[in-house]
Amino acid sequence: MVLTYTFVTPFPGFTPARNPKPSSNAYRTQSFKIRCSLDARFRYYKDVWLNPIAKHTPLSPMQITSLSLFAGIACCVVAASRQNKFVILGLWVLNRVLDGLDGVVARSQGTQSDLGGLFDMVCDMIVYSAIPIGLVLGVDMHFAYPKLWIALSFLLAVYHVNNGGLFMLSSILEKRNASSTKREEQTSVTMCDSLIGGTETVFVYSLMIWLANSVLGLTSIFWIFGTLVAMTTIRRMQWAYKNLK
């Protein structure tokens, strides 16, 4: 999806390149096209659906995040054991529902914390990495399909580079007074525009699970999704090159 945005860049409160005395004229307004993920659109509906549950849950956000991690690891184990794909898909959906619920509960209880945000992010990275590995082990435990393992390695390597770049950029923006709190985001770290977000990941991983018994299907998805994530990383680096000098 391509949308045209007009907004202030750098971000509000952002100190431009090596300017120790930012002024009200330190920002420039520009219009340009970006490819953006579906997260912003679906986050509203997610909150609407999960708010009734959040109001009545006795669990803390950290407990819910822990349950989401257990569901994700169980999904990986079941996938590696070549069990019914509907069971794998059910565990994946449970993981995503719990992952969405912890933030809603934290906001409804007023218990948002940096620790909770960090724990949630680490759990997501564990699950995002473990499930593709589990799916590959389920279809090729004896390494008979090297092209499948190469595709998996490419996907995980792209994850590593993307996450490192994202968190380093978030740290720099925090230092320059442009954190997610300043930008009124609901995430714990600030997120630049991206081609791939959480919503797309849910759909792609669901497709991975549906094609769990297809070596060609998994190989193709790994290459395509990894390429899209790499494009997201390049997009962030382009933004950083223009604004962080």
PDB file of C-alpha atoms in Angstrom:
ATOM      1  CA  MET A   1       0.000   0.000   0.000  1.00  0.00           C
ATOM      2  CA  VAL A   2       1.361   3.397  -0.966  1.00  0.00           C
ATOM      3  CA  LEU A   3       0.285   6.462   0.943  1.00  0.00           C
ATOM      4  CA  THR A   4       1.335  10.086   0.654  1.00  0.00           C
ATOM      5  CA  TYR A   5       2.193  11.784   3.930  1.00  0.00           C
ATOM      6  CA  THR A   6       3.036  15.361   4.733  1.00  0.00           C
ATOM      7  CA  PHE A   7       4.794  15.709   8.032  1.00  0.00           C
ATOM      8  CA  VAL A   8       7.687  17.380   9.745  1.00  0.00           C
ATOM      9  CA  THR A   9      11.078  15.769   9.379  1.00  0.00           C
ATOM     10  CA  PRO A  10      13.079  15.131  11.376  1.00  0.00           C
ATOM     11  CA  PHE A  11      10.600  13.997  13.999  1.00  0.00           C
ATOM     12  CA  PRO A  12       9.144  16.624  16.362  1.00  0.00           C
ATOM     13  CA  GLY A  13      11.724  17.300  19.055  1.00  0.00           C
ATOM     14  CA  PHE A  14      14.464  15.823  16.885  1.00  0.00           C
ATOM     15  CA  THR A  15      17.809  17.643  16.871  1.00  0.00           C
ATOM     16  CA  PRO A  16      19.107  17.830  13.285  1.00  0.00           C
ATOM     17  CA  ALA A  17      22.643  16.852  12.336  1.00  0.00           C
ATOM     18  CA  ARG A  18      25.096  18.041  14.980  1.00  0.00           C
ATOM     19  CA  ASN A  19      23.044  21.101  15.827  1.00  0.00           C
ATOM     20  CA  PRO A  20      23.500  21.738  19.552  1.00  0.00           C
ATOM     21  CA  LYS A  21      20.943  24.536  19.640  1.00  0.00           C
ATOM     22  CA  PRO A  22      17.758  23.414  17.928  1.00  0.00           C
ATOM     23  CA  SER A  23      15.274  26.171  17.197  1.00  0.00           C
ATOM     24  CA  SER A  24      11.671  26.329  16.099  1.00  0.00           C
ATOM     25  CA  ASN A  25      12.967  26.651  12.528  1.00  0.00           C
ATOM     26  CA  ALA A  26      14.986  23.452  12.771  1.00  0.00           C
ATOM     27  CA  TYR A  27      12.390  21.370  10.978  1.00  0.00           C
ATOM     28  CA  ARG A  28      11.434  21.129   7.371  1.00  0.00           C
ATOM     29  CA  THR A  29       8.083  19.992   5.998  1.00  0.00           C
ATOM     30  CA  GLN A  30       7.996  17.786   2.974  1.00  0.00           C
ATOM     31  CA  SER A  31       5.614  15.474   1.155  1.00  0.00           C
ATOM     32  CA  PHE A  32       6.738  12.155  -0.162  1.00  0.00           C
ATOM     33  CA  LYS A  33       5.492   8.657  -0.795  1.00  0.00           C
ATOM     34  CA  ILE A  34       6.369   5.818   1.507  1.00  0.00           C
ATOM     35  CA  ARG A  35       5.307   2.235   1.643  1.00  0.00           C
ATOM     36  CA  CYS A  36       3.909   1.604   5.068  1.00  0.00           C
ATOM     37  CA  SER A  37       2.843  -1.465   6.998  1.00  0.00           C
ATOM     38  CA  LEU A  38      -0.736  -2.132   8.038  1.00  0.00           C
ATOM     39  CA  ASP A  39       0.037  -1.827  11.754  1.00  0.00           C
ATOM     40  CA  ALA A  40      -1.370   1.668  12.225  1.00  0.00           C
ATOM     41  CA  ARG A  41      -4.663   0.705  10.604  1.00  0.00           C
ATOM     42  CA  PHE A  42      -5.131  -2.565  12.493  1.00  0.00           C
ATOM     43  CA  ARG A  43      -3.916  -1.349  15.895  1.00  0.00           C
ATOM     44  CA  TYR A  44      -7.180   0.535  16.483  1.00  0.00           C
ATOM     45  CA  TYR A  45      -9.296  -2.554  15.767  1.00  0.00           C
ATOM     46  CA  LYS A  46      -7.000  -4.734  17.869  1.00  0.00           C
ATOM     47  CA  ASP A  47      -7.517  -2.431  20.854  1.00  0.00           C
ATOM     48  CA  VAL A  48     -11.281  -2.399  20.310  1.00  0.00           C
ATOM     49  CA  TRP A  49     -11.429  -6.194  20.229  1.00  0.00           C
ATOM     50  CA  LEU A  50      -9.112  -6.763  23.185  1.00  0.00           C
ATOM     51  CA  ASN A  51     -10.241  -3.972  25.527  1.00  0.00           C
ATOM     52  CA  PRO A  52     -13.217  -5.962  26.941  1.00  0.00           C
ATOM     53  CA  ILE A  53     -10.849  -8.851  27.776  1.00  0.00           C
ATOM     54  CA  ALA A  54      -8.227  -6.515  29.229  1.00  0.00           C
ATOM     55  CA  LYS A  55     -10.743  -4.968  31.613  1.00  0.00           C
ATOM     56  CA  HIS A  56     -11.545  -8.316  33.206  1.00  0.00           C
ATOM     57  CA  THR A  57      -8.222 -10.160  33.180  1.00  0.00           C
ATOM     58  CA  PRO A  58      -6.615 -10.820  36.579  1.00  0.00           C
ATOM     59  CA  LEU A  59      -3.174 -11.231  34.984  1.00  0.00           C
ATOM     60  CA  SER A  60      -0.424  -8.653  34.828  1.00  0.00           C
ATOM     61  CA  PRO A  61       1.082  -7.620  31.474  1.00  0.00           C
ATOM     62  CA  MET A  62       4.319  -9.489  32.250  1.00  0.00           C
ATOM     63  CA  GLN A  63       2.382 -12.681  33.005  1.00  0.00           C
ATOM     64  CA  ILE A  64       0.515 -12.376  29.716  1.00  0.00           C
ATOM     65  CA  THR A  65       3.786 -11.822  27.848  1.00  0.00           C
ATOM     66  CA  SER A  66       5.210 -14.951  29.494  1.00  0.00           C
ATOM     67  CA  LEU A  67       2.175 -16.958  28.388  1.00  0.00           C
ATOM     68  CA  SER A  68       2.595 -15.654  24.839  1.00  0.00           C
ATOM     69  CA  LEU A  69       6.220 -16.817  24.895  1.00  0.00           C
ATOM     70  CA  PHE A  70       5.198 -20.298  26.080  1.00  0.00           C
ATOM     71  CA  ALA A  71       2.584 -20.492  23.310  1.00  0.00           C
ATOM     72  CA  GLY A  72       5.179 -19.454  20.734  1.00  0.00           C
ATOM     73  CA  ILE A  73       7.734 -22.008  21.923  1.00  0.00           C
ATOM     74  CA  ALA A  74       5.029 -24.692  21.964  1.00  0.00           C
ATOM     75  CA  CYS A  75       4.204 -23.722  18.381  1.00  0.00           C
ATOM     76  CA  CYS A  76       7.844 -24.253  17.415  1.00  0.00           C
ATOM     77  CA  VAL A  77       8.063 -27.633  19.183  1.00  0.00           C
ATOM     78  CA  VAL A  78       4.827 -28.893  17.645  1.00  0.00           C
ATOM     79  CA  ALA A  79       5.974 -27.729  14.197  1.00  0.00           C
ATOM     80  CA  ALA A  80       9.274 -29.584  14.582  1.00  0.00           C
ATOM     81  CA  SER A  81       7.346 -32.696  15.653  1.00  0.00           C
ATOM     82  CA  ARG A  82       5.352 -32.628  12.384  1.00  0.00           C
ATOM     83  CA  GLN A  83       2.022 -32.467  14.164  1.00  0.00           C
ATOM     84  CA  ASN A  84      -1.275 -31.326  12.657  1.00  0.00           C
ATOM     85  CA  LYS A  85      -0.896 -27.898  11.071  1.00  0.00           C
ATOM     86  CA  PHE A  86      -4.158 -26.744  12.619  1.00  0.00           C
ATOM     87  CA  VAL A  87      -2.638 -27.261  16.071  1.00  0.00           C
ATOM     88  CA  ILE A  88       0.439 -25.284  14.997  1.00  0.00           C
ATOM     89  CA  LEU A  89      -1.740 -22.527  13.574  1.00  0.00           C
ATOM     90  CA  GLY A  90      -3.851 -22.425  16.736  1.00  0.00           C
ATOM     91  CA  LEU A  91      -0.771 -21.973  18.933  1.00  0.00           C
ATOM     92  CA  TRP A  92       0.513 -19.230  16.629  1.00  0.00           C
ATOM     93  CA  VAL A  93      -2.807 -17.362  16.798  1.00  0.00           C
ATOM     94  CA  LEU A  94      -2.826 -17.761  20.594  1.00  0.00           C
ATOM     95  CA  ASN A  95       0.689 -16.316  20.751  1.00  0.00           C
ATOM     96  CA  ARG A  96      -0.344 -13.292  18.673  1.00  0.00           C
ATOM     97  CA  VAL A  97      -3.523 -12.655  20.679  1.00  0.00           C
ATOM     98  CA  LEU A  98      -1.617 -12.757  23.964  1.00  0.00           C
ATOM     99  CA  ASP A  99       1.125 -10.574  22.485  1.00  0.00           C
ATOM    100  CA  GLY A 100      -1.470  -7.971  21.572  1.00  0.00           C
ATOM    101  CA  LEU A 101      -3.286  -8.304  24.872  1.00  0.00           C
ATOM    102  CA  ASP A 102      -0.319  -7.521  27.137  1.00  0.00           C
ATOM    103  CA  GLY A 103       0.017  -3.967  25.816  1.00  0.00           C
ATOM    104  CA  VAL A 104      -3.715  -3.315  26.039  1.00  0.00           C
ATOM    105  CA  VAL A 105      -3.751  -4.569  29.632  1.00  0.00           C
ATOM    106  CA  ALA A 106      -0.724  -2.420  30.506  1.00  0.00           C
ATOM    107  CA  ARG A 107      -2.430   0.693  29.151  1.00  0.00           C
ATOM    108  CA  SER A 108      -5.770  -0.090  30.822  1.00  0.00           C
ATOM    109  CA  GLN A 109      -4.072  -0.776  34.179  1.00  0.00           C
ATOM    110  CA  GLY A 110      -1.637   2.118  33.854  1.00  0.00           C
ATOM    111  CA  THR A 111       1.265  -0.305  34.354  1.00  0.00           C
ATOM    112  CA  GLN A 112       3.308   0.376  31.211  1.00  0.00           C
ATOM    113  CA  SER A 113       7.031   0.085  31.828  1.00  0.00           C
ATOM    114  CA  ASP A 114      10.301   0.019  29.926  1.00  0.00           C
ATOM    115  CA  LEU A 115      11.040  -3.419  31.379  1.00  0.00           C
ATOM    116  CA  GLY A 116       7.738  -4.744  30.094  1.00  0.00           C
ATOM    117  CA  GLY A 117       8.420  -3.306  26.645  1.00  0.00           C
ATOM    118  CA  LEU A 118      11.884  -4.865  26.553  1.00  0.00           C
ATOM    119  CA  PHE A 119      10.602  -8.262  27.709  1.00  0.00           C
ATOM    120  CA  ASP A 120       7.837  -8.182  25.105  1.00  0.00           C
ATOM    121  CA  MET A 121      10.295  -7.339  22.319  1.00  0.00           C
ATOM    122  CA  VAL A 122      12.740 -10.084  23.324  1.00  0.00           C
ATOM    123  CA  CYS A 123       9.912 -12.641  23.456  1.00  0.00           C
ATOM    124  CA  ASP A 124       8.759 -11.585  19.987  1.00  0.00           C
ATOM    125  CA  MET A 125      12.251 -12.036  18.582  1.00  0.00           C
ATOM    126  CA  ILE A 126      12.526 -15.497  20.127  1.00  0.00           C
ATOM    127  CA  VAL A 127       9.213 -16.595  18.638  1.00  0.00           C
ATOM    128  CA  TYR A 128       9.827 -15.016  15.229  1.00  0.00           C
ATOM    129  CA  SER A 129      13.132 -16.894  14.989  1.00  0.00           C
ATOM    130  CA  ALA A 130      12.023 -20.188  16.530  1.00  0.00           C
ATOM    131  CA  ILE A 131       8.931 -20.876  14.430  1.00  0.00           C
ATOM    132  CA  PRO A 132      10.675 -20.918  11.016  1.00  0.00           C
ATOM    133  CA  ILE A 133      13.366 -23.170  12.513  1.00  0.00           C
ATOM    134  CA  GLY A 134      10.686 -25.500  13.867  1.00  0.00           C
ATOM    135  CA  LEU A 135       8.910 -25.623  10.504  1.00  0.00           C
ATOM    136  CA  VAL A 136      12.141 -26.488   8.688  1.00  0.00           C
ATOM    137  CA  LEU A 137      13.022 -29.198  11.215  1.00  0.00           C
ATOM    138  CA  GLY A 138       9.558 -30.644  10.766  1.00  0.00           C
ATOM    139  CA  VAL A 139       9.957 -31.032   7.022  1.00  0.00           C
ATOM    140  CA  ASP A 140      13.708 -31.710   6.791  1.00  0.00           C
ATOM    141  CA  MET A 141      15.129 -33.094  10.011  1.00  0.00           C
ATOM    142  CA  HIS A 142      17.965 -34.831   8.135  1.00  0.00           C
ATOM    143  CA  PHE A 143      19.190 -31.831   6.090  1.00  0.00           C
ATOM    144  CA  ALA A 144      18.145 -33.348   2.772  1.00  0.00           C
ATOM    145  CA  TYR A 145      17.189 -29.997   1.256  1.00  0.00           C
ATOM    146  CA  PRO A 146      20.157 -27.595   1.508  1.00  0.00           C
ATOM    147  CA  LYS A 147      18.312 -24.869  -0.460  1.00  0.00           C
ATOM    148  CA  LEU A 148      15.664 -24.779   2.274  1.00  0.00           C
ATOM    149  CA  TRP A 149      18.301 -24.323   4.970  1.00  0.00           C
ATOM    150  CA  ILE A 150      20.038 -21.600   2.932  1.00  0.00           C
ATOM    151  CA  ALA A 151      16.728 -19.750   2.622  1.00  0.00           C
ATOM    152  CA  LEU A 152      16.154 -20.091   6.380  1.00  0.00           C
ATOM    153  CA  SER A 153      19.664 -18.782   7.080  1.00  0.00           C
ATOM    154  CA  PHE A 154      19.014 -15.785   4.829  1.00  0.00           C
ATOM    155  CA  LEU A 155      15.764 -14.981   6.659  1.00  0.00           C
ATOM    156  CA  LEU A 156      17.342 -15.194  10.117  1.00  0.00           C
ATOM    157  CA  ALA A 157      20.375 -13.145   9.019  1.00  0.00           C
ATOM    158  CA  VAL A 158      18.080 -10.409   7.692  1.00  0.00           C
ATOM    159  CA  TYR A 159      16.181 -10.430  10.993  1.00  0.00           C
ATOM    160  CA  HIS A 160      19.458  -9.950  12.844  1.00  0.00           C
ATOM    161  CA  VAL A 161      20.534  -6.981  10.728  1.00  0.00           C
ATOM    162  CA  ASN A 162      17.065  -5.390  10.762  1.00  0.00           C
ATOM    163  CA  ASN A 163      16.671  -5.638  14.528  1.00  0.00           C
ATOM    164  CA  GLY A 164      20.160  -4.310  15.186  1.00  0.00           C
ATOM    165  CA  GLY A 165      19.510  -1.316  12.948  1.00  0.00           C
ATOM    166  CA  LEU A 166      16.080  -0.669  14.426  1.00  0.00           C
ATOM    167  CA  PHE A 167      17.237  -0.693  18.038  1.00  0.00           C
ATOM    168  CA  MET A 168      20.322   1.406  17.327  1.00  0.00           C
ATOM    169  CA  LEU A 169      18.182   3.957  15.489  1.00  0.00           C
ATOM    170  CA  SER A 170      15.689   3.974  18.367  1.00  0.00           C
ATOM    171  CA  SER A 171      18.538   4.632  20.817  1.00  0.00           C
ATOM    172  CA  ILE A 172      19.794   7.545  18.715  1.00  0.00           C
ATOM    173  CA  LEU A 173      16.307   9.047  18.447  1.00  0.00           C
ATOM    174  CA  GLU A 174      15.883   8.677  22.206  1.00  0.00           C
ATOM    175  CA  LYS A 175      19.147  10.551  22.711  1.00  0.00           C
ATOM    176  CA  ARG A 176      17.960  13.258  20.335  1.00  0.00           C
ATOM    177  CA  ASN A 177      14.654  13.662  22.154  1.00  0.00           C
ATOM    178  CA  ALA A 178      12.490  11.882  19.590  1.00  0.00           C
ATOM    179  CA  SER A 179      11.447   8.773  21.504  1.00  0.00           C
ATOM    180  CA  SER A 180       8.206   6.858  21.019  1.00  0.00           C
ATOM    181  CA  THR A 181       6.762   8.699  24.039  1.00  0.00           C
ATOM    182  CA  LYS A 182       7.479  12.073  22.471  1.00  0.00           C
ATOM    183  CA  ARG A 183       5.888  10.900  19.237  1.00  0.00           C
ATOM    184  CA  GLU A 184       2.845   9.527  21.125  1.00  0.00           C
ATOM    185  CA  GLU A 185       3.395   5.999  19.830  1.00  0.00           C
ATOM    186  CA  GLN A 186       2.090   2.947  21.672  1.00  0.00           C
ATOM    187  CA  THR A 187       5.297   0.971  21.216  1.00  0.00           C
ATOM    188  CA  SER A 188       8.194   1.034  23.676  1.00  0.00           C
ATOM    189  CA  VAL A 189      10.703   1.994  20.981  1.00  0.00           C
ATOM    190  CA  THR A 190      10.077   4.422  18.160  1.00  0.00           C
ATOM    191  CA  MET A 191       9.271   2.850  14.795  1.00  0.00           C
ATOM    192  CA  CYS A 192      10.099   4.538  11.493  1.00  0.00           C
ATOM    193  CA  ASP A 193       7.881   3.854   8.508  1.00  0.00           C
ATOM    194  CA  SER A 194       8.391   0.358   7.182  1.00  0.00           C
ATOM    195  CA  LEU A 195       7.271  -2.031   4.497  1.00  0.00           C
ATOM    196  CA  ILE A 196       6.930  -4.940   6.919  1.00  0.00           C
ATOM    197  CA  GLY A 197       5.342  -4.697  10.366  1.00  0.00           C
ATOM    198  CA  GLY A 198       3.647  -6.927  12.891  1.00  0.00           C
ATOM    199  CA  THR A 199       0.425  -7.295  10.884  1.00  0.00           C
ATOM    200  CA  GLU A 200       2.221  -8.512   7.767  1.00  0.00           C
ATOM    201  CA  THR A 201       4.265 -10.889   9.909  1.00  0.00           C
ATOM    202  CA  VAL A 202       1.092 -12.488  11.279  1.00  0.00           C
ATOM    203  CA  PHE A 203      -0.211 -13.129   7.772  1.00  0.00           C
ATOM    204  CA  VAL A 204       3.110 -14.423   6.411  1.00  0.00           C
ATOM    205  CA  TYR A 205       3.762 -16.749   9.353  1.00  0.00           C
ATOM    206  CA  SER A 206       0.221 -18.102   9.046  1.00  0.00           C
ATOM    207  CA  LEU A 207       0.987 -18.873   5.401  1.00  0.00           C
ATOM    208  CA  MET A 208       4.276 -20.521   6.420  1.00  0.00           C
ATOM    209  CA  ILE A 209       2.408 -22.800   8.795  1.00  0.00           C
ATOM    210  CA  TRP A 210      -0.241 -23.616   6.192  1.00  0.00           C
ATOM    211  CA  LEU A 211       2.523 -24.664   3.772  1.00  0.00           C
ATOM    212  CA  ALA A 212       4.499 -26.451   6.483  1.00  0.00           C
ATOM    213  CA  ASN A 213       4.794 -29.681   4.477  1.00  0.00           C
ATOM    214  CA  SER A 214       5.963 -27.986   1.285  1.00  0.00           C
ATOM    215  CA  VAL A 215       9.723 -27.551   0.890  1.00  0.00           C
ATOM    216  CA  LEU A 216       9.216 -25.349  -2.177  1.00  0.00           C
ATOM    217  CA  GLY A 217       6.553 -23.267  -0.405  1.00  0.00           C
ATOM    218  CA  LEU A 218       8.682 -22.613   2.675  1.00  0.00           C
ATOM    219  CA  THR A 219      11.785 -21.876   0.613  1.00  0.00           C
ATOM    220  CA  SER A 220       9.904 -19.347  -1.501  1.00  0.00           C
ATOM    221  CA  ILE A 221       8.321 -17.618   1.489  1.00  0.00           C
ATOM    222  CA  PHE A 222      11.659 -17.355   3.306  1.00  0.00           C
ATOM    223  CA  TRP A 223      13.302 -15.686   0.312  1.00  0.00           C
ATOM    224  CA  ILE A 224      10.400 -13.339  -0.430  1.00  0.00           C
ATOM    225  CA  PHE A 225       9.740 -12.310   3.166  1.00  0.00           C
ATOM    226  CA  GLY A 226      13.447 -11.955   3.907  1.00  0.00           C
ATOM    227  CA  THR A 227      13.808  -9.668   0.890  1.00  0.00           C
ATOM    228  CA  LEU A 228      10.910  -7.488   2.059  1.00  0.00           C
ATOM    229  CA  VAL A 229      12.427  -7.214   5.545  1.00  0.00           C
ATOM    230  CA  ALA A 230      15.757  -6.282   3.934  1.00  0.00           C
ATOM    231  CA  MET A 231      13.982  -3.547   1.961  1.00  0.00           C
ATOM    232  CA  THR A 232      12.578  -2.226   5.247  1.00  0.00           C
ATOM    233  CA  THR A 233      16.118  -2.098   6.668  1.00  0.00           C
ATOM    234  CA  ILE A 234      17.353  -0.225   3.594  1.00  0.00           C
ATOM    235  CA  ARG A 235      14.470   2.247   3.925  1.00  0.00           C
ATOM    236  CA  ARG A 236      15.480   3.022   7.514  1.00  0.00           C
ATOM    237  CA  MET A 237      19.115   3.435   6.514  1.00  0.00           C
ATOM    238  CA  GLN A 238      18.110   5.869   3.775  1.00  0.00           C
ATOM    239  CA  TRP A 239      16.212   7.931   6.320  1.00  0.00           C
ATOM    240  CA  ALA A 240      19.142   7.796   8.734  1.00  0.00           C
ATOM    241  CA  TYR A 241      21.623   8.854   6.028  1.00  0.00           C
ATOM    242  CA  LYS A 242      19.529  11.949   5.258  1.00  0.00           C
ATOM    243  CA  ASN A 243      18.790  12.964   8.849  1.00  0.00           C
ATOM    244  CA  LEU A 244      21.529  11.718  11.172  1.00  0.00           C
ATOM    245  CA  LYS A 245      24.609  13.293   9.613  1.00  0.00           C
TER     246      LYS A 245
END
